CSV table of C-alpha atoms in Angstrom, one decimal:
chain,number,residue,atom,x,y,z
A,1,UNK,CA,-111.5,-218.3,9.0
A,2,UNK,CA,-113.1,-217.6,5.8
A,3,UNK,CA,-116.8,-219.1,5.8
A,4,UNK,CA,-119.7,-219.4,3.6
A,5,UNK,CA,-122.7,-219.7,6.0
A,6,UNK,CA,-124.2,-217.8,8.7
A,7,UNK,CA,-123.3,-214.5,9.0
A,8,UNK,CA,-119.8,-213.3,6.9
A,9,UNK,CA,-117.5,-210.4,5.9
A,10,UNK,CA,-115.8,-209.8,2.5
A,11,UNK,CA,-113.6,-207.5,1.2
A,12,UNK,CA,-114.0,-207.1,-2.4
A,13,UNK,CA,-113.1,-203.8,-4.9
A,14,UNK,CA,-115.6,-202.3,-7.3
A,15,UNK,CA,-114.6,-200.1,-10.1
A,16,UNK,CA,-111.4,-199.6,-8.2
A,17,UNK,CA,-113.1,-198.8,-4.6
A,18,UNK,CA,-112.4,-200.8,-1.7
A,19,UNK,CA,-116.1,-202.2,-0.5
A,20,UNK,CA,-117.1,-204.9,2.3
A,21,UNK,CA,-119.9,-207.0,1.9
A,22,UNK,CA,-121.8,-208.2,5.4
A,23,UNK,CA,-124.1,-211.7,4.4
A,24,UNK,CA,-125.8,-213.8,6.3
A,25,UNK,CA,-128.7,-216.4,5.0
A,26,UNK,CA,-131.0,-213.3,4.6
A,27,UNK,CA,-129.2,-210.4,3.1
A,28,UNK,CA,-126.7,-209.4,1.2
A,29,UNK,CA,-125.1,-206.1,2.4
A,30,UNK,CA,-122.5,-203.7,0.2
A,31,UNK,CA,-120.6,-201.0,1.4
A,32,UNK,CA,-118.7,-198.4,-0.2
A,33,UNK,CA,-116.0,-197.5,1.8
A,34,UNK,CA,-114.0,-195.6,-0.8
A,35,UNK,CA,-117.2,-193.4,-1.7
A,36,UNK,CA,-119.3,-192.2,1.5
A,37,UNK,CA,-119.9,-195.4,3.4
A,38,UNK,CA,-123.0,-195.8,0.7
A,39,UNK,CA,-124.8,-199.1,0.5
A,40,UNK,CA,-124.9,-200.2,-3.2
A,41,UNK,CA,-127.0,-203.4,-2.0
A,42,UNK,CA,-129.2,-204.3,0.0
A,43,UNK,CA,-130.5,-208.2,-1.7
A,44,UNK,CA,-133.6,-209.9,0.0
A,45,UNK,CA,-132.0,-213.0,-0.6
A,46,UNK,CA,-135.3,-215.1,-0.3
A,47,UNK,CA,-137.0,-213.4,-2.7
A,48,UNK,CA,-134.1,-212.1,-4.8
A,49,UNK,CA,-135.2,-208.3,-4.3
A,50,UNK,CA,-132.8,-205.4,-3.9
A,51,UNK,CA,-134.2,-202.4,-2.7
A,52,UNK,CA,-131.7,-200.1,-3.1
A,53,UNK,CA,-132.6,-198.2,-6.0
A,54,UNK,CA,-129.4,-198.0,-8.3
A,55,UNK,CA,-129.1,-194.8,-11.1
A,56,UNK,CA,-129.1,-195.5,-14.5
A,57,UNK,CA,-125.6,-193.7,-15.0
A,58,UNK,CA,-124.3,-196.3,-12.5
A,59,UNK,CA,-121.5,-196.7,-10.1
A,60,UNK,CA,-118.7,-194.1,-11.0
A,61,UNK,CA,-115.2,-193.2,-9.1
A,62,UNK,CA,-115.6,-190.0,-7.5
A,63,UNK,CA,-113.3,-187.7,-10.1
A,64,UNK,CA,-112.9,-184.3,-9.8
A,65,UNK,CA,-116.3,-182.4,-11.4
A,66,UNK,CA,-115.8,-181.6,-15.2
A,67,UNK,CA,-117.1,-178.1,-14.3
A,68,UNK,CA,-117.3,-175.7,-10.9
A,69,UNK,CA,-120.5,-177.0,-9.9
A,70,UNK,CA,-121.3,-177.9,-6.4
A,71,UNK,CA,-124.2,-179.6,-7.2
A,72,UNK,CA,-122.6,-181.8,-9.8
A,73,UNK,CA,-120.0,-182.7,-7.0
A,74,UNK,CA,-122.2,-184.8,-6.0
A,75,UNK,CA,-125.0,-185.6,-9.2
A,76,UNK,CA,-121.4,-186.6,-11.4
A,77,UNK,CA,-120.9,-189.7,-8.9
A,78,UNK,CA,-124.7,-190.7,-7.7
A,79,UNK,CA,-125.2,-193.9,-8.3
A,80,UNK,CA,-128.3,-194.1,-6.5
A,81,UNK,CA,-128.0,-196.1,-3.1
A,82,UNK,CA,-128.1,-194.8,0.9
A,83,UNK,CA,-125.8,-192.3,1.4
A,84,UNK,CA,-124.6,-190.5,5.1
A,85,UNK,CA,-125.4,-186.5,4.8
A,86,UNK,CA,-123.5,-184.5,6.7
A,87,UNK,CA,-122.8,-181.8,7.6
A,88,UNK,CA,-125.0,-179.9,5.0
A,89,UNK,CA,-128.2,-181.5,3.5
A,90,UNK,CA,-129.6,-180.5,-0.2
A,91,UNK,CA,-128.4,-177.5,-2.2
A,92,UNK,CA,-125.4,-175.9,-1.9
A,93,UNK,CA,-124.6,-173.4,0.9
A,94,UNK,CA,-122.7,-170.7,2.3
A,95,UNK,CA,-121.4,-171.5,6.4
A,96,UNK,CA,-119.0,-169.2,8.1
A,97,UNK,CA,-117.3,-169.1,5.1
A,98,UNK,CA,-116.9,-172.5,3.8
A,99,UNK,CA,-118.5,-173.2,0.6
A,100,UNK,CA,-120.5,-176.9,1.0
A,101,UNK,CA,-121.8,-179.1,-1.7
A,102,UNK,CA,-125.0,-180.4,-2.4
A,103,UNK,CA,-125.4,-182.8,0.5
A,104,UNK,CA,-121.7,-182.9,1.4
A,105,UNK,CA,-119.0,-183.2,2.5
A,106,UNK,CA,-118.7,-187.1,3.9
A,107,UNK,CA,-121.1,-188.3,1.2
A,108,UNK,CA,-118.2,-188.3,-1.4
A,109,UNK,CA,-115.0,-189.1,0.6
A,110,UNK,CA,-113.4,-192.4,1.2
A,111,UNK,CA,-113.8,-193.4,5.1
A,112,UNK,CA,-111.3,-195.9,7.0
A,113,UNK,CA,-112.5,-199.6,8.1
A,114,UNK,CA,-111.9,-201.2,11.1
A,115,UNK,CA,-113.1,-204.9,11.3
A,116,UNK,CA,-115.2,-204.7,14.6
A,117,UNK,CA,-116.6,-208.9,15.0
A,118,UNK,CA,-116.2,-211.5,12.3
A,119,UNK,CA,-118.0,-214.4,13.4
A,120,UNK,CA,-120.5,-217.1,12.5
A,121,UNK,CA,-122.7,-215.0,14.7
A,122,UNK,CA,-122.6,-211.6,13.6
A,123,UNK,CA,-120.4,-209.4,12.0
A,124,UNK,CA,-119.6,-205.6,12.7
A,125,UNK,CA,-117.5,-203.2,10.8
A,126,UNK,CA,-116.8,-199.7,11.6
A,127,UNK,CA,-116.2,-196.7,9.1
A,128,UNK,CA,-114.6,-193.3,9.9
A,129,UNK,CA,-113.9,-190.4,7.9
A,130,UNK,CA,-113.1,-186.6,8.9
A,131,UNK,CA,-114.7,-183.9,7.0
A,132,UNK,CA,-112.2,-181.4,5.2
A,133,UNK,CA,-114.3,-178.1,4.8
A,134,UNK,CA,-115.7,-178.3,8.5
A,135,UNK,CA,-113.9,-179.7,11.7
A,136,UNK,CA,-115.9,-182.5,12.2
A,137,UNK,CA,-115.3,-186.5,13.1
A,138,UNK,CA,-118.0,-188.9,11.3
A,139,UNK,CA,-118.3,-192.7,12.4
A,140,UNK,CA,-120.6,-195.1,11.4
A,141,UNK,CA,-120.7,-198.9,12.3
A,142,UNK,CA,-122.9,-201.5,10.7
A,143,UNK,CA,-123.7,-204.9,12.4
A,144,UNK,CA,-125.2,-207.8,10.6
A,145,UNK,CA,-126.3,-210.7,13.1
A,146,UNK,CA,-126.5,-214.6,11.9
A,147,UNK,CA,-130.3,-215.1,11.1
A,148,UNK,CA,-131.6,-211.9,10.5
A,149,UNK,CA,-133.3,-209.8,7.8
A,150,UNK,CA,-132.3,-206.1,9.6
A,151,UNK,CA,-129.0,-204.2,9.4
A,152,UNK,CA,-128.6,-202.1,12.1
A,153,UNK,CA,-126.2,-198.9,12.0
A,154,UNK,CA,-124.9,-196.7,14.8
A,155,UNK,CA,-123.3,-193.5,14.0
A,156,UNK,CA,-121.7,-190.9,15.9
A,157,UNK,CA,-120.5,-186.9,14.8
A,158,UNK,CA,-117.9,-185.4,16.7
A,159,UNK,CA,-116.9,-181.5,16.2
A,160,UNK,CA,-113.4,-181.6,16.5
A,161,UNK,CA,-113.2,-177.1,17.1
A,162,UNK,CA,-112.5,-175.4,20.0
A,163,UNK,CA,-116.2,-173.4,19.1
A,164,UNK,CA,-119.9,-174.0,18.9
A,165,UNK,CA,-120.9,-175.2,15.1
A,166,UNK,CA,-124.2,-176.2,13.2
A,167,UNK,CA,-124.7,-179.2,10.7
A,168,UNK,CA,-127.8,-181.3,9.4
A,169,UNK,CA,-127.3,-184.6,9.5
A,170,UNK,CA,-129.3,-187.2,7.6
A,171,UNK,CA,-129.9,-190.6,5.7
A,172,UNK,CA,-130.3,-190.7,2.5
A,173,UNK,CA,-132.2,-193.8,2.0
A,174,UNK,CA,-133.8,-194.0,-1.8
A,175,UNK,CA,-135.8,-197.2,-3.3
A,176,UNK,CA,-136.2,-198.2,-6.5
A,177,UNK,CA,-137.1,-201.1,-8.6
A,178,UNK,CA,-137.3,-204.1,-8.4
A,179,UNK,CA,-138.4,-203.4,-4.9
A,180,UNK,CA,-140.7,-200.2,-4.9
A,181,UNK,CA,-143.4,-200.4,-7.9
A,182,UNK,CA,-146.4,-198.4,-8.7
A,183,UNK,CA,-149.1,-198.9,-5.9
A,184,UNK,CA,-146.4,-199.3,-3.1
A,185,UNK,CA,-148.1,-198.5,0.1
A,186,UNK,CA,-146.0,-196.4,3.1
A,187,UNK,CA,-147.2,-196.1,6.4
A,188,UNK,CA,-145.9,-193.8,9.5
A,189,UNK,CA,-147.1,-193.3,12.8
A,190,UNK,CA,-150.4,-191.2,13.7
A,191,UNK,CA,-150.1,-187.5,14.3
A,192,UNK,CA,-147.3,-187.1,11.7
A,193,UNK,CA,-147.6,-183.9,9.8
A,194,UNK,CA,-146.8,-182.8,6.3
A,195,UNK,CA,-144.8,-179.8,5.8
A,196,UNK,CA,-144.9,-179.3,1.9
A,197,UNK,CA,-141.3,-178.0,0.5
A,198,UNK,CA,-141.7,-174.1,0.2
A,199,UNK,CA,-141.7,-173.9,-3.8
A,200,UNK,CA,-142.5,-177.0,-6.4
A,201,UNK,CA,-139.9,-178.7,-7.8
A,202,UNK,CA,-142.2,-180.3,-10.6
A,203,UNK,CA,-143.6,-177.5,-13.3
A,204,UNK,CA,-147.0,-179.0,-13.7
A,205,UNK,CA,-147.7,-178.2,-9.5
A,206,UNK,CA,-148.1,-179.9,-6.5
A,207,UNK,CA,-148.8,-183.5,-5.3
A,208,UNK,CA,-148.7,-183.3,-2.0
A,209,UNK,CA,-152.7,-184.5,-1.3
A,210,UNK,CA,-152.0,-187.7,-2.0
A,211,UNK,CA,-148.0,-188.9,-0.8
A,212,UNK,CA,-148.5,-192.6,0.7
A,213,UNK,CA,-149.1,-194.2,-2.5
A,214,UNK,CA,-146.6,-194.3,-4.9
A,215,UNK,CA,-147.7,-193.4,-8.4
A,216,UNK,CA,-147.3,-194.5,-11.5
A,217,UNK,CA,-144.3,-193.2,-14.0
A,218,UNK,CA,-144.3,-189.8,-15.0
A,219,UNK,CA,-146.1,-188.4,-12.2
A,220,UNK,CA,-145.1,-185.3,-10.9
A,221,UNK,CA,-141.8,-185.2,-9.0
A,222,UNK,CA,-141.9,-184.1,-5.0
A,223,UNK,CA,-140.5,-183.3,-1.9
A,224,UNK,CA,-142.1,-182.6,1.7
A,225,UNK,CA,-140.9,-183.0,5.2
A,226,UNK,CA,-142.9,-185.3,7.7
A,227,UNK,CA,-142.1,-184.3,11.2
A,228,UNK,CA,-144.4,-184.7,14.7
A,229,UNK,CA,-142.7,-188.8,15.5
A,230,UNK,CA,-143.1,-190.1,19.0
A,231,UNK,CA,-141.3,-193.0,17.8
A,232,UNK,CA,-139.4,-192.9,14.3
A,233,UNK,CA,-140.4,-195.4,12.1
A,234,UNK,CA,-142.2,-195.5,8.7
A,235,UNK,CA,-143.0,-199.0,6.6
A,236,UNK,CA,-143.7,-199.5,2.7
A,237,UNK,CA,-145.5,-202.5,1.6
A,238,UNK,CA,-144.3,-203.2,-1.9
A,239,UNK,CA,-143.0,-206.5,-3.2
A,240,UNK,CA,-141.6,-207.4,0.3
A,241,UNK,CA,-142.3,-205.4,3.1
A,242,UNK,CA,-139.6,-202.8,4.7
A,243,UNK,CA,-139.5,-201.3,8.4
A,244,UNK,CA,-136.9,-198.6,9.0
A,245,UNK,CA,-136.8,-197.7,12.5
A,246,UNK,CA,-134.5,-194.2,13.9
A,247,UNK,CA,-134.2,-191.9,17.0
A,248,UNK,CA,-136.2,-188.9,16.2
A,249,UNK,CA,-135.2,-187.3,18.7
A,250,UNK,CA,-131.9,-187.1,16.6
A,251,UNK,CA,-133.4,-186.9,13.4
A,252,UNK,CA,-137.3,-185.5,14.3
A,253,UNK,CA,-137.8,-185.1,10.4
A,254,UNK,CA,-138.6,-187.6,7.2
A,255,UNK,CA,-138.0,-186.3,4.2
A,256,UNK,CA,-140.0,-187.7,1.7
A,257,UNK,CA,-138.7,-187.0,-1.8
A,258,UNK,CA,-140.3,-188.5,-5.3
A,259,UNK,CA,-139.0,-188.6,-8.7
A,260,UNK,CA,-140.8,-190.4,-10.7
A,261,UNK,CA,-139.7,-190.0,-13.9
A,262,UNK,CA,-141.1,-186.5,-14.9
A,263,UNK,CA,-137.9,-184.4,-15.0
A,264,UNK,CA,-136.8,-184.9,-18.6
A,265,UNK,CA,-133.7,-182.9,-18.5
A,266,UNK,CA,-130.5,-183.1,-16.3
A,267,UNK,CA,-129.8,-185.4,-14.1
A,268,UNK,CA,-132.3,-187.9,-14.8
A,269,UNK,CA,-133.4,-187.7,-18.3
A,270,UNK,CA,-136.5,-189.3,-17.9
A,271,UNK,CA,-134.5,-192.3,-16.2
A,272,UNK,CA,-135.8,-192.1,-12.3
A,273,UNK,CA,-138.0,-194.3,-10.9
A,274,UNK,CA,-136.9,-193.7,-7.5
A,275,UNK,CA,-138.7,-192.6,-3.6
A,276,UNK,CA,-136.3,-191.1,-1.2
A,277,UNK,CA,-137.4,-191.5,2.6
A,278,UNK,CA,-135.0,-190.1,4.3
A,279,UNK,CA,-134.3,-189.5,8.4
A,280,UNK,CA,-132.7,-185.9,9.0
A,281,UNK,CA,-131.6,-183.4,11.8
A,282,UNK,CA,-132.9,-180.6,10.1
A,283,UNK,CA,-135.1,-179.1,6.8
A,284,UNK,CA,-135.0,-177.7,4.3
A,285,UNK,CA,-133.2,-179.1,1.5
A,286,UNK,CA,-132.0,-175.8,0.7
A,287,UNK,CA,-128.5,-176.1,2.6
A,288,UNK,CA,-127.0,-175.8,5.9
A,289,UNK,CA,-127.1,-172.1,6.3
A,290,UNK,CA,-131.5,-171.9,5.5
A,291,UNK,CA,-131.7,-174.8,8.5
A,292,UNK,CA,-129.3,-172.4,10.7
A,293,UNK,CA,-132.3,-169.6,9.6
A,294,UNK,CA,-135.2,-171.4,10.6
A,295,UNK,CA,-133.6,-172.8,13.9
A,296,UNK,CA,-133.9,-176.6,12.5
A,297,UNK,CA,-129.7,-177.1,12.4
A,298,UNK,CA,-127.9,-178.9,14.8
A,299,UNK,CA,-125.7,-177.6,17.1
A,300,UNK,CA,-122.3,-178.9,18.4
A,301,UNK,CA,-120.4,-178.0,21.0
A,302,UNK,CA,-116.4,-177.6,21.5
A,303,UNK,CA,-115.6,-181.6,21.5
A,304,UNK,CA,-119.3,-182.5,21.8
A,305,UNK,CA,-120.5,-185.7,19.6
A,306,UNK,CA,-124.0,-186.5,18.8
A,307,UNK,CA,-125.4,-190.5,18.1
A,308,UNK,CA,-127.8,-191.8,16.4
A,309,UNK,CA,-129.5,-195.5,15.7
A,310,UNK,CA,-130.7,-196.8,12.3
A,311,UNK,CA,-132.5,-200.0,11.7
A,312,UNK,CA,-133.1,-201.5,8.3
A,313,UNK,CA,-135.4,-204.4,8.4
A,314,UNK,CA,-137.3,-206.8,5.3
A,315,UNK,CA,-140.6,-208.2,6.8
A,316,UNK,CA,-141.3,-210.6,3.9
């Protein structure tokens, strides 16, 4: 039966791609099914704050890339939003022979959809896509229960070979405005450490004394890895309050990734406002083959599958 309270499911298509959309009378949930599984919302409906941070080039189709570029694979069709990574995280790489994308393969396919619970009480979808480059089987269910501000997602990777493989595998969870504004305060446990990324990705240097404070426009742009959780969890106090919670055990790094507006040519043009905190098997985000170097990447055995836990909460 089709309701309008408590928690709900839609179907609905956007720019031609099949998405769902979990409510209840605290969030408003979109999913992408025919691009990655991304969420394209995530509404506070109380205070009328989305903190997904959404790309000024908006939501686009995934098309084939206008030139060879395996970073543009991905770039052409970002929209902003929380994206799966797998089975290769960051720039491009080179793994026992296939060529993988930045941050692909599942972030940019279309993943099946199997209604799980649709009730007043909750509701609970599940996603499922194969990877095409790499033998592997990636699920991922959502659940959205009646009176809640927290979406919680469970996802499993399954390698589908008869041999042993590697693969990072990682959240991509960016915030923008009108939730994250200059002054934004994030906290993570005590005893986390700061591994700064090994070369600057901002000309003008470093800012990696001061990360938990998020500065005003046009500061330098960054990325470091936080590792050393007992428990994963980080919070940012911004306009409302957010709590993400994972297994780090699974994912035993954060990477912590800030473009502020300072890169002036492509992508962003000046246009990204934008913090990327971001739960991950494995660093750096220089491809699956550098994590295989340093002894970060996963690895999967013949028919072995790996879960993990995600937990999205507004603490208003």
């Amino acid at each position: 039966m089709r309701r309008n309270w408590a928690a709900r499911l839609r179907e609905i298509t956007i720019e031609g791609m099949r998405a769902l959309v979990l409510e209840n009378e605290r969030l408003r949930v979109t999913v992408l099914a025919d691009k990655g599984g991304d969420v394209v919302e995530f509404l506070h409906k109380p205070s009328d704050t989305d903190l997904v941070w959404l790309s000024p080039q908006g939501l686009r189709r995934p098309l084939p890339p206008q030139a060879a570029d395996d970073v543009g694979a991905f770039v052409d069709h970002y929209e902003g939003g929380w994206q799966e990574v797998f089975p290769n995280g960051g720039a491009p790489s080179v793994y026992r022979g296939a060529r993988l994308a930045q941050h692909g393969e599942v972030a940019g396919l279309p993943w099946s959809v199997e209604v799980l619970t649709d009730t007043a009480r909750e509701v609970a979808v599940r996603l499922a896509v194969r990877t095409r480059r790499l033998p592997y089987r990636v699920e991922k269910r959502f659940r959205l229960a009646s009176g809640t501000a927290a979406l919680e997602v469970e996802g499993r990777v399954t390698n589908e070979a008869p041999v042993a493989l590697h693969a990072m595998w990682g959240h991509h969870l960016a915030f923008g405005r009108p939730f994250l504004r200059p002054g934004a305060r994030i906290s993570v446990p005590e005893g986390v450490r700061v591994i700064p990324h090994a070369t600057s990705i901002d000309p003008r240097g470093r800012r990696a004394e001061e990360l938990f404070t998020v500065p005003p426009p046009g500061s330098p742009s960054e990325i470091v890895y936080l590792t050393g959780f007992d428990t994963g969890w980080y919070e940012v106090e911004s306009q409302v309050g957010l709590r993400v919670e994972w297994d780090a055990e699974v994912m035993p790094y954060l990477w912590l990734w800030q473009e502020l507006g300072a890169s002036t040519d492509w992508p962003w043009w000046g246009g990204a406002y934008v913090v990327g905190l971001e739960p991950f098997s494995s660093m750096p985000t220089d491809g699956l083959a550098a994590a295989v170097d340093n002894g970060t990447a996963m690895l999967l055995g013949p028919a072995q599958s790996r879960t993990s836990r995600l937990r999205v909460e507004v603490i208003a």
